[in-house]
mmCIF file with all atom_site columns, C-alpha atoms and ligand atoms in Angstrom:
data_model
loop_
_atom_site.group_PDB
_atom_site.id
_atom_site.type_symbol
_atom_site.label_atom_id
_atom_site.label_alt_id
_atom_site.label_comp_id
_atom_site.label_asym_id
_atom_site.label_entity_id
_atom_site.label_seq_id
_atom_site.pdbx_PDB_ins_code
_atom_site.Cartn_x
_atom_site.Cartn_y
_atom_site.Cartn_z
_atom_site.occupancy
_atom_site.B_iso_or_equiv
_atom_site.pdbx_formal_charge
_atom_site.auth_seq_id
_atom_site.auth_comp_id
_atom_site.auth_asym_id
_atom_site.auth_atom_id
_atom_site.pdbx_PDB_model_num
ATOM   1   C CA  . UNK A 1 1   ? -117.816 -80.810 -166.936 1.00 93.00 ? 48  UNK A CA  1
ATOM   2   C CA  . UNK A 1 2   ? -119.636 -78.969 -163.894 1.00 97.00 ? 49  UNK A CA  1
ATOM   3   C CA  . UNK A 1 3   ? -117.230 -77.470 -161.562 1.00 98.00 ? 50  UNK A CA  1
ATOM   4   C CA  . UNK A 1 4   ? -118.941 -76.409 -158.427 1.00 98.00 ? 51  UNK A CA  1
ATOM   5   C CA  . UNK A 1 5   ? -117.263 -74.842 -155.539 1.00 98.00 ? 52  UNK A CA  1
ATOM   6   C CA  . UNK A 1 6   ? -119.091 -75.043 -152.207 1.00 98.00 ? 53  UNK A CA  1
ATOM   7   C CA  . UNK A 1 7   ? -118.246 -72.035 -150.185 1.00 97.00 ? 54  UNK A CA  1
ATOM   8   C CA  . UNK A 1 8   ? -118.459 -70.976 -146.549 1.00 96.00 ? 55  UNK A CA  1
ATOM   9   C CA  . UNK A 1 9   ? -116.982 -70.777 -143.277 1.00 96.00 ? 56  UNK A CA  1
ATOM   10  C CA  . UNK A 1 10  ? -115.775 -73.727 -140.999 1.00 95.00 ? 57  UNK A CA  1
ATOM   11  C CA  . UNK A 1 11  ? -119.018 -75.255 -139.696 1.00 94.00 ? 58  UNK A CA  1
ATOM   12  C CA  . UNK A 1 12  ? -121.383 -74.337 -142.371 1.00 97.00 ? 59  UNK A CA  1
ATOM   13  C CA  . UNK A 1 13  ? -122.324 -77.701 -143.616 1.00 96.00 ? 60  UNK A CA  1
ATOM   14  C CA  . UNK A 1 14  ? -120.278 -77.714 -146.701 1.00 97.00 ? 61  UNK A CA  1
ATOM   15  C CA  . UNK A 1 15  ? -118.755 -81.164 -146.261 1.00 96.00 ? 62  UNK A CA  1
ATOM   16  C CA  . UNK A 1 16  ? -122.303 -82.816 -145.527 1.00 96.00 ? 63  UNK A CA  1
ATOM   17  C CA  . UNK A 1 17  ? -123.922 -80.809 -148.375 1.00 98.00 ? 64  UNK A CA  1
ATOM   18  C CA  . UNK A 1 18  ? -121.013 -81.790 -150.737 1.00 98.00 ? 65  UNK A CA  1
ATOM   19  C CA  . UNK A 1 19  ? -121.260 -85.431 -150.217 1.00 98.00 ? 66  UNK A CA  1
ATOM   20  C CA  . UNK A 1 20  ? -125.319 -85.162 -151.048 1.00 98.00 ? 67  UNK A CA  1
ATOM   21  C CA  . UNK A 1 21  ? -124.471 -83.050 -154.076 1.00 98.00 ? 68  UNK A CA  1
ATOM   22  C CA  . UNK A 1 22  ? -121.844 -85.356 -155.434 1.00 98.00 ? 69  UNK A CA  1
ATOM   23  C CA  . UNK A 1 23  ? -124.100 -88.393 -154.788 1.00 98.00 ? 70  UNK A CA  1
ATOM   24  C CA  . UNK A 1 24  ? -127.342 -86.771 -156.493 1.00 98.00 ? 71  UNK A CA  1
ATOM   25  C CA  . UNK A 1 25  ? -125.151 -85.505 -159.932 1.00 97.00 ? 72  UNK A CA  1
ATOM   26  C CA  . UNK A 1 26  ? -122.705 -88.271 -159.985 1.00 97.00 ? 73  UNK A CA  1
ATOM   27  C CA  . UNK A 1 27  ? -119.721 -85.804 -159.508 1.00 98.00 ? 74  UNK A CA  1
ATOM   28  C CA  . UNK A 1 28  ? -116.235 -86.057 -157.340 1.00 98.00 ? 75  UNK A CA  1
ATOM   29  C CA  . UNK A 1 29  ? -116.444 -84.835 -154.022 1.00 98.00 ? 76  UNK A CA  1
ATOM   30  C CA  . UNK A 1 30  ? -113.054 -83.201 -153.199 1.00 98.00 ? 77  UNK A CA  1
ATOM   31  C CA  . UNK A 1 31  ? -112.508 -82.240 -149.796 1.00 98.00 ? 78  UNK A CA  1
ATOM   32  C CA  . UNK A 1 32  ? -108.893 -80.839 -149.220 1.00 98.00 ? 79  UNK A CA  1
ATOM   33  C CA  . UNK A 1 33  ? -109.504 -80.983 -145.343 1.00 97.00 ? 80  UNK A CA  1
ATOM   34  C CA  . UNK A 1 34  ? -110.184 -84.699 -145.769 1.00 97.00 ? 81  UNK A CA  1
ATOM   35  C CA  . UNK A 1 35  ? -107.191 -85.311 -148.102 1.00 98.00 ? 82  UNK A CA  1
ATOM   36  C CA  . UNK A 1 36  ? -105.075 -83.570 -145.648 1.00 98.00 ? 83  UNK A CA  1
ATOM   37  C CA  . UNK A 1 37  ? -106.448 -85.282 -142.671 1.00 96.00 ? 84  UNK A CA  1
ATOM   38  C CA  . UNK A 1 38  ? -105.932 -88.821 -144.425 1.00 97.00 ? 85  UNK A CA  1
ATOM   39  C CA  . UNK A 1 39  ? -102.060 -87.571 -144.991 1.00 97.00 ? 86  UNK A CA  1
ATOM   40  C CA  . UNK A 1 40  ? -101.756 -86.725 -141.296 1.00 97.00 ? 87  UNK A CA  1
ATOM   41  C CA  . UNK A 1 41  ? -103.124 -90.020 -140.203 1.00 96.00 ? 88  UNK A CA  1
ATOM   42  C CA  . UNK A 1 42  ? -101.165 -92.148 -142.637 1.00 98.00 ? 89  UNK A CA  1
ATOM   43  C CA  . UNK A 1 43  ? -97.912  -90.265 -140.934 1.00 98.00 ? 90  UNK A CA  1
ATOM   44  C CA  . UNK A 1 44  ? -96.958  -89.579 -145.019 1.00 97.00 ? 91  UNK A CA  1
ATOM   45  C CA  . UNK A 1 45  ? -93.995  -86.873 -145.371 1.00 96.00 ? 92  UNK A CA  1
ATOM   46  C CA  . UNK A 1 46  ? -96.863  -84.408 -146.440 1.00 96.00 ? 93  UNK A CA  1
ATOM   47  C CA  . UNK A 1 47  ? -98.843  -85.343 -143.296 1.00 97.00 ? 94  UNK A CA  1
ATOM   48  C CA  . UNK A 1 48  ? -96.210  -84.711 -140.942 1.00 97.00 ? 95  UNK A CA  1
ATOM   49  C CA  . UNK A 1 49  ? -95.405  -81.291 -142.839 1.00 96.00 ? 96  UNK A CA  1
ATOM   50  C CA  . UNK A 1 50  ? -98.756  -79.959 -142.225 1.00 97.00 ? 97  UNK A CA  1
ATOM   51  C CA  . UNK A 1 51  ? -100.150 -81.649 -138.901 1.00 97.00 ? 98  UNK A CA  1
ATOM   52  C CA  . UNK A 1 52  ? -99.075  -78.896 -136.854 1.00 96.00 ? 99  UNK A CA  1
ATOM   53  C CA  . UNK A 1 53  ? -100.382 -76.017 -138.934 1.00 97.00 ? 100 UNK A CA  1
ATOM   54  C CA  . UNK A 1 54  ? -103.898 -77.659 -139.142 1.00 96.00 ? 101 UNK A CA  1
ATOM   55  C CA  . UNK A 1 55  ? -103.841 -78.398 -135.256 1.00 93.00 ? 102 UNK A CA  1
ATOM   56  C CA  . UNK A 1 56  ? -103.603 -74.691 -135.032 1.00 93.00 ? 103 UNK A CA  1
ATOM   57  C CA  . UNK A 1 57  ? -106.219 -73.848 -137.242 1.00 94.00 ? 104 UNK A CA  1
ATOM   58  C CA  . UNK A 1 58  ? -103.770 -72.018 -139.612 1.00 96.00 ? 105 UNK A CA  1
ATOM   59  C CA  . UNK A 1 59  ? -103.605 -72.271 -143.401 1.00 98.00 ? 106 UNK A CA  1
ATOM   60  C CA  . UNK A 1 60  ? -101.648 -74.995 -145.083 1.00 98.00 ? 107 UNK A CA  1
ATOM   61  C CA  . UNK A 1 61  ? -99.293  -73.433 -147.800 1.00 98.00 ? 108 UNK A CA  1
ATOM   62  C CA  . UNK A 1 62  ? -100.916 -72.239 -151.409 1.00 98.00 ? 109 UNK A CA  1
ATOM   63  C CA  . UNK A 1 63  ? -98.045  -74.343 -152.759 1.00 98.00 ? 110 UNK A CA  1
ATOM   64  C CA  . UNK A 1 64  ? -98.814  -77.578 -151.248 1.00 98.00 ? 111 UNK A CA  1
ATOM   65  C CA  . UNK A 1 65  ? -102.610 -77.133 -152.030 1.00 98.00 ? 112 UNK A CA  1
ATOM   66  C CA  . UNK A 1 66  ? -102.196 -76.245 -155.270 1.00 97.00 ? 113 UNK A CA  1
ATOM   67  C CA  . UNK A 1 67  ? -100.098 -79.404 -155.585 1.00 96.00 ? 114 UNK A CA  1
ATOM   68  C CA  . UNK A 1 68  ? -102.677 -81.488 -154.456 1.00 97.00 ? 115 UNK A CA  1
ATOM   69  C CA  . UNK A 1 69  ? -105.543 -80.222 -156.779 1.00 97.00 ? 116 UNK A CA  1
ATOM   70  C CA  . UNK A 1 70  ? -103.260 -80.694 -159.710 1.00 96.00 ? 117 UNK A CA  1
ATOM   71  C CA  . UNK A 1 71  ? -102.906 -84.264 -159.059 1.00 95.00 ? 118 UNK A CA  1
ATOM   72  C CA  . UNK A 1 72  ? -106.701 -84.564 -158.172 1.00 97.00 ? 119 UNK A CA  1
ATOM   73  C CA  . UNK A 1 73  ? -107.471 -83.108 -161.763 1.00 94.00 ? 120 UNK A CA  1
ATOM   74  C CA  . UNK A 1 74  ? -104.737 -85.487 -163.602 1.00 92.00 ? 121 UNK A CA  1
ATOM   75  C CA  . UNK A 1 75  ? -106.120 -88.627 -161.707 1.00 95.00 ? 122 UNK A CA  1
ATOM   76  C CA  . UNK A 1 76  ? -109.804 -87.507 -162.461 1.00 95.00 ? 123 UNK A CA  1
ATOM   77  C CA  . UNK A 1 77  ? -109.976 -86.758 -166.178 1.00 89.00 ? 124 UNK A CA  1
ATOM   78  C CA  . UNK A 1 78  ? -113.200 -88.630 -167.067 1.00 92.00 ? 125 UNK A CA  1
ATOM   79  C CA  . UNK A 1 79  ? -115.201 -87.003 -164.378 1.00 94.00 ? 126 UNK A CA  1
ATOM   80  C CA  . UNK A 1 80  ? -118.535 -85.232 -165.112 1.00 95.00 ? 127 UNK A CA  1
ATOM   81  C CA  . UNK A 1 81  ? -117.973 -82.747 -162.271 1.00 97.00 ? 128 UNK A CA  1
ATOM   82  C CA  . UNK A 1 82  ? -116.387 -81.918 -159.282 1.00 98.00 ? 129 UNK A CA  1
ATOM   83  C CA  . UNK A 1 83  ? -117.817 -80.433 -155.983 1.00 98.00 ? 130 UNK A CA  1
ATOM   84  C CA  . UNK A 1 84  ? -114.807 -78.357 -154.466 1.00 98.00 ? 131 UNK A CA  1
ATOM   85  C CA  . UNK A 1 85  ? -115.186 -78.505 -150.465 1.00 98.00 ? 132 UNK A CA  1
ATOM   86  C CA  . UNK A 1 86  ? -112.428 -76.207 -148.882 1.00 98.00 ? 133 UNK A CA  1
ATOM   87  C CA  . UNK A 1 87  ? -110.814 -75.071 -151.809 1.00 98.00 ? 134 UNK A CA  1
ATOM   88  C CA  . UNK A 1 88  ? -109.998 -72.504 -153.014 1.00 98.00 ? 135 UNK A CA  1
ATOM   89  C CA  . UNK A 1 89  ? -109.224 -70.689 -149.490 1.00 98.00 ? 136 UNK A CA  1
ATOM   90  C CA  . UNK A 1 90  ? -107.099 -67.739 -150.655 1.00 98.00 ? 137 UNK A CA  1
ATOM   91  C CA  . UNK A 1 91  ? -107.069 -65.422 -153.809 1.00 98.00 ? 138 UNK A CA  1
ATOM   92  C CA  . UNK A 1 92  ? -103.774 -67.005 -154.954 1.00 98.00 ? 139 UNK A CA  1
ATOM   93  C CA  . UNK A 1 93  ? -105.466 -70.597 -154.900 1.00 98.00 ? 140 UNK A CA  1
ATOM   94  C CA  . UNK A 1 94  ? -108.419 -69.118 -156.615 1.00 98.00 ? 141 UNK A CA  1
ATOM   95  C CA  . UNK A 1 95  ? -106.313 -67.815 -159.416 1.00 98.00 ? 142 UNK A CA  1
ATOM   96  C CA  . UNK A 1 96  ? -104.259 -70.996 -159.543 1.00 98.00 ? 143 UNK A CA  1
ATOM   97  C CA  . UNK A 1 97  ? -107.593 -72.969 -159.855 1.00 98.00 ? 144 UNK A CA  1
ATOM   98  C CA  . UNK A 1 98  ? -108.768 -70.815 -162.720 1.00 98.00 ? 145 UNK A CA  1
ATOM   99  C CA  . UNK A 1 99  ? -105.386 -71.738 -164.585 1.00 97.00 ? 146 UNK A CA  1
ATOM   100 C CA  . UNK A 1 100 ? -105.568 -75.234 -163.877 1.00 96.00 ? 147 UNK A CA  1
ATOM   101 C CA  . UNK A 1 101 ? -108.802 -75.599 -165.102 1.00 96.00 ? 148 UNK A CA  1
ATOM   102 C CA  . UNK A 1 102 ? -108.349 -73.495 -168.110 1.00 96.00 ? 149 UNK A CA  1
ATOM   103 C CA  . UNK A 1 103 ? -105.301 -75.757 -169.105 1.00 93.00 ? 150 UNK A CA  1
ATOM   104 C CA  . UNK A 1 104 ? -108.140 -78.670 -169.205 1.00 91.00 ? 151 UNK A CA  1
ATOM   105 C CA  . UNK A 1 105 ? -110.488 -76.271 -171.283 1.00 93.00 ? 152 UNK A CA  1
ATOM   106 C CA  . UNK A 1 106 ? -112.618 -75.605 -168.353 1.00 95.00 ? 153 UNK A CA  1
ATOM   107 C CA  . UNK A 1 107 ? -113.691 -72.988 -165.809 1.00 97.00 ? 154 UNK A CA  1
ATOM   108 C CA  . UNK A 1 108 ? -115.569 -72.514 -162.585 1.00 98.00 ? 155 UNK A CA  1
ATOM   109 C CA  . UNK A 1 109 ? -119.121 -73.061 -163.195 1.00 98.00 ? 156 UNK A CA  1
ATOM   110 C CA  . UNK A 1 110 ? -120.701 -71.952 -159.827 1.00 98.00 ? 157 UNK A CA  1
ATOM   111 C CA  . UNK A 1 111 ? -119.695 -70.744 -156.385 1.00 98.00 ? 158 UNK A CA  1
ATOM   112 C CA  . UNK A 1 112 ? -122.327 -71.551 -154.140 1.00 98.00 ? 159 UNK A CA  1
ATOM   113 C CA  . UNK A 1 113 ? -121.912 -70.214 -150.518 1.00 98.00 ? 160 UNK A CA  1
ATOM   114 C CA  . UNK A 1 114 ? -123.603 -71.408 -147.331 1.00 98.00 ? 161 UNK A CA  1
ATOM   115 C CA  . UNK A 1 115 ? -124.720 -68.676 -144.956 1.00 97.00 ? 162 UNK A CA  1
ATOM   116 C CA  . UNK A 1 116 ? -124.505 -69.037 -141.401 1.00 97.00 ? 163 UNK A CA  1
ATOM   117 C CA  . UNK A 1 117 ? -124.060 -67.101 -138.536 1.00 95.00 ? 164 UNK A CA  1
ATOM   118 C CA  . UNK A 1 118 ? -121.219 -66.846 -136.429 1.00 93.00 ? 165 UNK A CA  1
ATOM   119 C CA  . UNK A 1 119 ? -122.704 -68.002 -133.230 1.00 93.00 ? 166 UNK A CA  1
ATOM   120 C CA  . UNK A 1 120 ? -124.438 -70.973 -134.899 1.00 95.00 ? 167 UNK A CA  1
ATOM   121 C CA  . UNK A 1 121 ? -120.992 -71.814 -136.515 1.00 95.00 ? 168 UNK A CA  1
ATOM   122 C CA  . UNK A 1 122 ? -119.302 -71.992 -132.943 1.00 93.00 ? 169 UNK A CA  1
ATOM   123 C CA  . UNK A 1 123 ? -121.846 -73.899 -131.567 1.00 93.00 ? 170 UNK A CA  1
ATOM   124 C CA  . UNK A 1 124 ? -121.645 -76.657 -134.545 1.00 92.00 ? 171 UNK A CA  1
ATOM   125 C CA  . UNK A 1 125 ? -117.925 -76.960 -134.557 1.00 92.00 ? 172 UNK A CA  1
ATOM   126 C CA  . UNK A 1 126 ? -117.873 -77.106 -130.535 1.00 91.00 ? 173 UNK A CA  1
ATOM   127 C CA  . UNK A 1 127 ? -120.330 -80.198 -131.246 1.00 91.00 ? 174 UNK A CA  1
ATOM   128 C CA  . UNK A 1 128 ? -118.445 -81.657 -133.936 1.00 87.00 ? 175 UNK A CA  1
ATOM   129 C CA  . UNK A 1 129 ? -115.454 -81.655 -131.412 1.00 85.00 ? 176 UNK A CA  1
ATOM   130 C CA  . UNK A 1 130 ? -117.450 -83.682 -128.962 1.00 86.00 ? 177 UNK A CA  1
ATOM   131 C CA  . UNK A 1 131 ? -118.669 -85.967 -131.403 1.00 88.00 ? 178 UNK A CA  1
ATOM   132 C CA  . UNK A 1 132 ? -115.586 -86.455 -133.616 1.00 82.00 ? 179 UNK A CA  1
ATOM   133 C CA  . UNK A 1 133 ? -112.714 -85.322 -131.394 1.00 75.00 ? 180 UNK A CA  1
ATOM   134 C CA  . UNK A 1 134 ? -110.897 -83.028 -134.448 1.00 75.00 ? 181 UNK A CA  1
ATOM   135 C CA  . UNK A 1 135 ? -108.132 -81.807 -132.997 1.00 72.00 ? 182 UNK A CA  1
ATOM   136 C CA  . UNK A 1 136 ? -108.845 -78.426 -134.730 1.00 77.00 ? 183 UNK A CA  1
ATOM   137 C CA  . UNK A 1 137 ? -112.176 -77.976 -133.096 1.00 78.00 ? 184 UNK A CA  1
ATOM   138 C CA  . UNK A 1 138 ? -111.131 -76.678 -129.640 1.00 85.00 ? 185 UNK A CA  1
ATOM   139 C CA  . UNK A 1 139 ? -112.430 -73.240 -128.546 1.00 86.00 ? 186 UNK A CA  1
ATOM   140 C CA  . UNK A 1 140 ? -109.222 -71.562 -129.285 1.00 89.00 ? 187 UNK A CA  1
ATOM   141 C CA  . UNK A 1 141 ? -108.371 -73.273 -132.437 1.00 91.00 ? 188 UNK A CA  1
ATOM   142 C CA  . UNK A 1 142 ? -111.911 -72.471 -134.003 1.00 91.00 ? 189 UNK A CA  1
ATOM   143 C CA  . UNK A 1 143 ? -111.494 -68.813 -133.262 1.00 91.00 ? 190 UNK A CA  1
ATOM   144 C CA  . UNK A 1 144 ? -108.235 -69.040 -135.205 1.00 93.00 ? 191 UNK A CA  1
ATOM   145 C CA  . UNK A 1 145 ? -110.097 -70.916 -137.998 1.00 94.00 ? 192 UNK A CA  1
ATOM   146 C CA  . UNK A 1 146 ? -112.878 -68.267 -138.301 1.00 95.00 ? 193 UNK A CA  1
ATOM   147 C CA  . UNK A 1 147 ? -110.163 -65.207 -138.417 1.00 95.00 ? 194 UNK A CA  1
ATOM   148 C CA  . UNK A 1 148 ? -108.234 -67.243 -141.143 1.00 96.00 ? 195 UNK A CA  1
ATOM   149 C CA  . UNK A 1 149 ? -111.793 -67.635 -143.251 1.00 97.00 ? 196 UNK A CA  1
ATOM   150 C CA  . UNK A 1 150 ? -112.510 -63.623 -142.341 1.00 96.00 ? 197 UNK A CA  1
ATOM   151 C CA  . UNK A 1 151 ? -108.814 -62.462 -143.449 1.00 97.00 ? 198 UNK A CA  1
ATOM   152 C CA  . UNK A 1 152 ? -108.062 -64.917 -146.418 1.00 97.00 ? 199 UNK A CA  1
ATOM   153 C CA  . UNK A 1 153 ? -110.944 -66.756 -147.570 1.00 97.00 ? 200 UNK A CA  1
ATOM   154 C CA  . UNK A 1 154 ? -114.100 -64.032 -147.362 1.00 95.00 ? 201 UNK A CA  1
ATOM   155 C CA  . UNK A 1 155 ? -112.213 -61.837 -150.078 1.00 95.00 ? 202 UNK A CA  1
ATOM   156 C CA  . UNK A 1 156 ? -112.923 -64.462 -152.453 1.00 98.00 ? 203 UNK A CA  1
ATOM   157 C CA  . UNK A 1 157 ? -116.614 -63.770 -152.467 1.00 98.00 ? 204 UNK A CA  1
ATOM   158 C CA  . UNK A 1 158 ? -115.854 -60.287 -154.434 1.00 98.00 ? 205 UNK A CA  1
ATOM   159 C CA  . UNK A 1 159 ? -113.590 -62.166 -156.607 1.00 98.00 ? 206 UNK A CA  1
ATOM   160 C CA  . UNK A 1 160 ? -116.344 -64.396 -157.705 1.00 98.00 ? 207 UNK A CA  1
ATOM   161 C CA  . UNK A 1 161 ? -119.184 -62.037 -157.512 1.00 98.00 ? 208 UNK A CA  1
ATOM   162 C CA  . UNK A 1 162 ? -117.333 -59.848 -160.016 1.00 98.00 ? 209 UNK A CA  1
ATOM   163 C CA  . UNK A 1 163 ? -117.288 -62.946 -162.306 1.00 97.00 ? 210 UNK A CA  1
ATOM   164 C CA  . UNK A 1 164 ? -121.156 -63.312 -161.381 1.00 98.00 ? 211 UNK A CA  1
ATOM   165 C CA  . UNK A 1 165 ? -120.519 -66.652 -160.424 1.00 98.00 ? 212 UNK A CA  1
ATOM   166 C CA  . UNK A 1 166 ? -121.552 -66.486 -156.764 1.00 98.00 ? 213 UNK A CA  1
ATOM   167 C CA  . UNK A 1 167 ? -124.941 -67.423 -155.404 1.00 98.00 ? 214 UNK A CA  1
ATOM   168 C CA  . UNK A 1 168 ? -125.587 -67.817 -151.575 1.00 97.00 ? 215 UNK A CA  1
ATOM   169 C CA  . UNK A 1 169 ? -128.065 -69.993 -149.612 1.00 98.00 ? 216 UNK A CA  1
ATOM   170 C CA  . UNK A 1 170 ? -129.111 -69.889 -146.363 1.00 97.00 ? 217 UNK A CA  1
ATOM   171 C CA  . UNK A 1 171 ? -127.391 -72.725 -144.304 1.00 97.00 ? 218 UNK A CA  1
ATOM   172 C CA  . UNK A 1 172 ? -129.306 -72.677 -141.018 1.00 97.00 ? 219 UNK A CA  1
ATOM   173 C CA  . UNK A 1 173 ? -132.247 -75.560 -140.530 1.00 95.00 ? 220 UNK A CA  1
ATOM   174 C CA  . UNK A 1 174 ? -133.012 -78.795 -141.619 1.00 97.00 ? 221 UNK A CA  1
ATOM   175 C CA  . UNK A 1 175 ? -130.351 -80.618 -143.718 1.00 97.00 ? 222 UNK A CA  1
ATOM   176 C CA  . UNK A 1 176 ? -132.408 -81.910 -146.406 1.00 98.00 ? 223 UNK A CA  1
ATOM   177 C CA  . UNK A 1 177 ? -134.218 -78.721 -146.946 1.00 98.00 ? 224 UNK A CA  1
ATOM   178 C CA  . UNK A 1 178 ? -131.106 -77.066 -147.390 1.00 98.00 ? 225 UNK A CA  1
ATOM   179 C CA  . UNK A 1 179 ? -129.923 -79.538 -149.782 1.00 98.00 ? 226 UNK A CA  1
ATOM   180 C CA  . UNK A 1 180 ? -132.999 -78.877 -152.079 1.00 97.00 ? 227 UNK A CA  1
ATOM   181 C CA  . UNK A 1 181 ? -132.343 -75.301 -151.920 1.00 98.00 ? 228 UNK A CA  1
ATOM   182 C CA  . UNK A 1 182 ? -128.983 -75.757 -153.172 1.00 98.00 ? 229 UNK A CA  1
ATOM   183 C CA  . UNK A 1 183 ? -129.907 -78.126 -155.892 1.00 98.00 ? 230 UNK A CA  1
ATOM   184 C CA  . UNK A 1 184 ? -132.400 -75.597 -157.198 1.00 97.00 ? 231 UNK A CA  1
ATOM   185 C CA  . UNK A 1 185 ? -129.916 -73.128 -157.252 1.00 97.00 ? 232 UNK A CA  1
ATOM   186 C CA  . UNK A 1 186 ? -127.368 -75.093 -159.409 1.00 97.00 ? 233 UNK A CA  1
ATOM   187 C CA  . UNK A 1 187 ? -129.963 -76.187 -161.714 1.00 95.00 ? 234 UNK A CA  1
ATOM   188 C CA  . UNK A 1 188 ? -132.940 -73.846 -161.565 1.00 90.00 ? 235 UNK A CA  1
ATOM   189 C CA  . UNK A 1 189 ? -135.167 -75.946 -163.608 1.00 79.00 ? 236 UNK A CA  1
ATOM   190 C CA  . UNK A 1 190 ? -135.019 -78.994 -161.397 1.00 69.00 ? 237 UNK A CA  1
HETATM 191 P P1  . AMP B 2 .   ? -111.487 -78.198 -143.536 1.00 78.20 ? 168 AMP B P1  1
HETATM 192 O O1  . AMP B 2 .   ? -111.832 -79.823 -143.338 1.00 78.20 ? 168 AMP B O1  1
HETATM 193 O O2  . AMP B 2 .   ? -111.858 -78.018 -144.865 1.00 78.20 ? 168 AMP B O2  1
HETATM 194 O O3  . AMP B 2 .   ? -111.948 -77.412 -142.492 1.00 78.20 ? 168 AMP B O3  1
HETATM 195 O O4  . AMP B 2 .   ? -109.795 -78.396 -143.403 1.00 78.20 ? 168 AMP B O4  1
HETATM 196 C C1  . AMP B 2 .   ? -109.379 -78.412 -142.399 1.00 78.20 ? 168 AMP B C1  1
HETATM 197 C C2  . AMP B 2 .   ? -107.782 -77.800 -142.241 1.00 78.20 ? 168 AMP B C2  1
HETATM 198 O O5  . AMP B 2 .   ? -106.918 -77.989 -143.335 1.00 78.20 ? 168 AMP B O5  1
HETATM 199 C C3  . AMP B 2 .   ? -107.962 -76.443 -142.259 1.00 78.20 ? 168 AMP B C3  1
HETATM 200 O O6  . AMP B 2 .   ? -108.226 -75.657 -141.279 1.00 78.20 ? 168 AMP B O6  1
HETATM 201 C C4  . AMP B 2 .   ? -106.271 -75.906 -142.956 1.00 78.20 ? 168 AMP B C4  1
HETATM 202 O O7  . AMP B 2 .   ? -105.448 -76.143 -142.021 1.00 78.20 ? 168 AMP B O7  1
HETATM 203 C C5  . AMP B 2 .   ? -106.182 -77.234 -143.872 1.00 78.20 ? 168 AMP B C5  1
HETATM 204 N N1  . AMP B 2 .   ? -106.715 -76.782 -145.427 1.00 78.20 ? 168 AMP B N1  1
HETATM 205 C C6  . AMP B 2 .   ? -107.958 -77.521 -145.848 1.00 78.20 ? 168 AMP B C6  1
HETATM 206 N N2  . AMP B 2 .   ? -108.152 -76.984 -147.146 1.00 78.20 ? 168 AMP B N2  1
HETATM 207 C C7  . AMP B 2 .   ? -107.086 -75.966 -147.286 1.00 78.20 ? 168 AMP B C7  1
HETATM 208 C C8  . AMP B 2 .   ? -106.813 -74.775 -148.243 1.00 78.20 ? 168 AMP B C8  1
HETATM 209 N N3  . AMP B 2 .   ? -107.657 -74.914 -149.342 1.00 78.20 ? 168 AMP B N3  1
HETATM 210 N N4  . AMP B 2 .   ? -105.881 -73.839 -148.072 1.00 78.20 ? 168 AMP B N4  1
HETATM 211 C C9  . AMP B 2 .   ? -105.297 -73.915 -147.020 1.00 78.20 ? 168 AMP B C9  1
HETATM 212 N N5  . AMP B 2 .   ? -105.337 -74.989 -146.076 1.00 78.20 ? 168 AMP B N5  1
HETATM 213 C C10 . AMP B 2 .   ? -106.221 -75.955 -145.976 1.00 78.20 ? 168 AMP B C10 1
#
């Protein structure tokens, strides 16, 4: 099983590329942001619990995320590979992910990071706000999301670098060209 983590700040293009990668290799795309947004839209107890946190651009609790991911793994035992998009986002989540995968006799295969400068990120997120009307894409909240990334998620880079699992790809430019670079980094012999 190939367990790919697609890593990067909000607005780096993880969602777009994760869908393309999953389609190309027949893997399952798991976006924790999409899972949580669906819960909010359906008004489930979980959705009601996380709505305000998400709309403020804060991180949902590690415990909830770990519960969600546990059920993803339990319900997808025959899958060939996963593209994790938006998880893990904290060191605690990363360690729990290792433990969850170990229970299945698995480990993280590769962490691919999309590198995009902050100015470009803000521009993209504001555009997305206009196009999709995401409540967590206002200027104030975007700044918050980037602060969360710097404080909680960026430290994961060192965690994965130490394990020699981390590779980065420049994420500004043509979507298809970035996709080709990502695929070549996943399987250098392609
Ligand atoms: P995303 O679409 O990945 O940017 O996620 C949207 C929002 O969902 C984030 O700003 C968080 O509030 C929440 N979220 C998604 N994934 C996680 C995670 N792994 N840990 C904590 N909160 C998350």
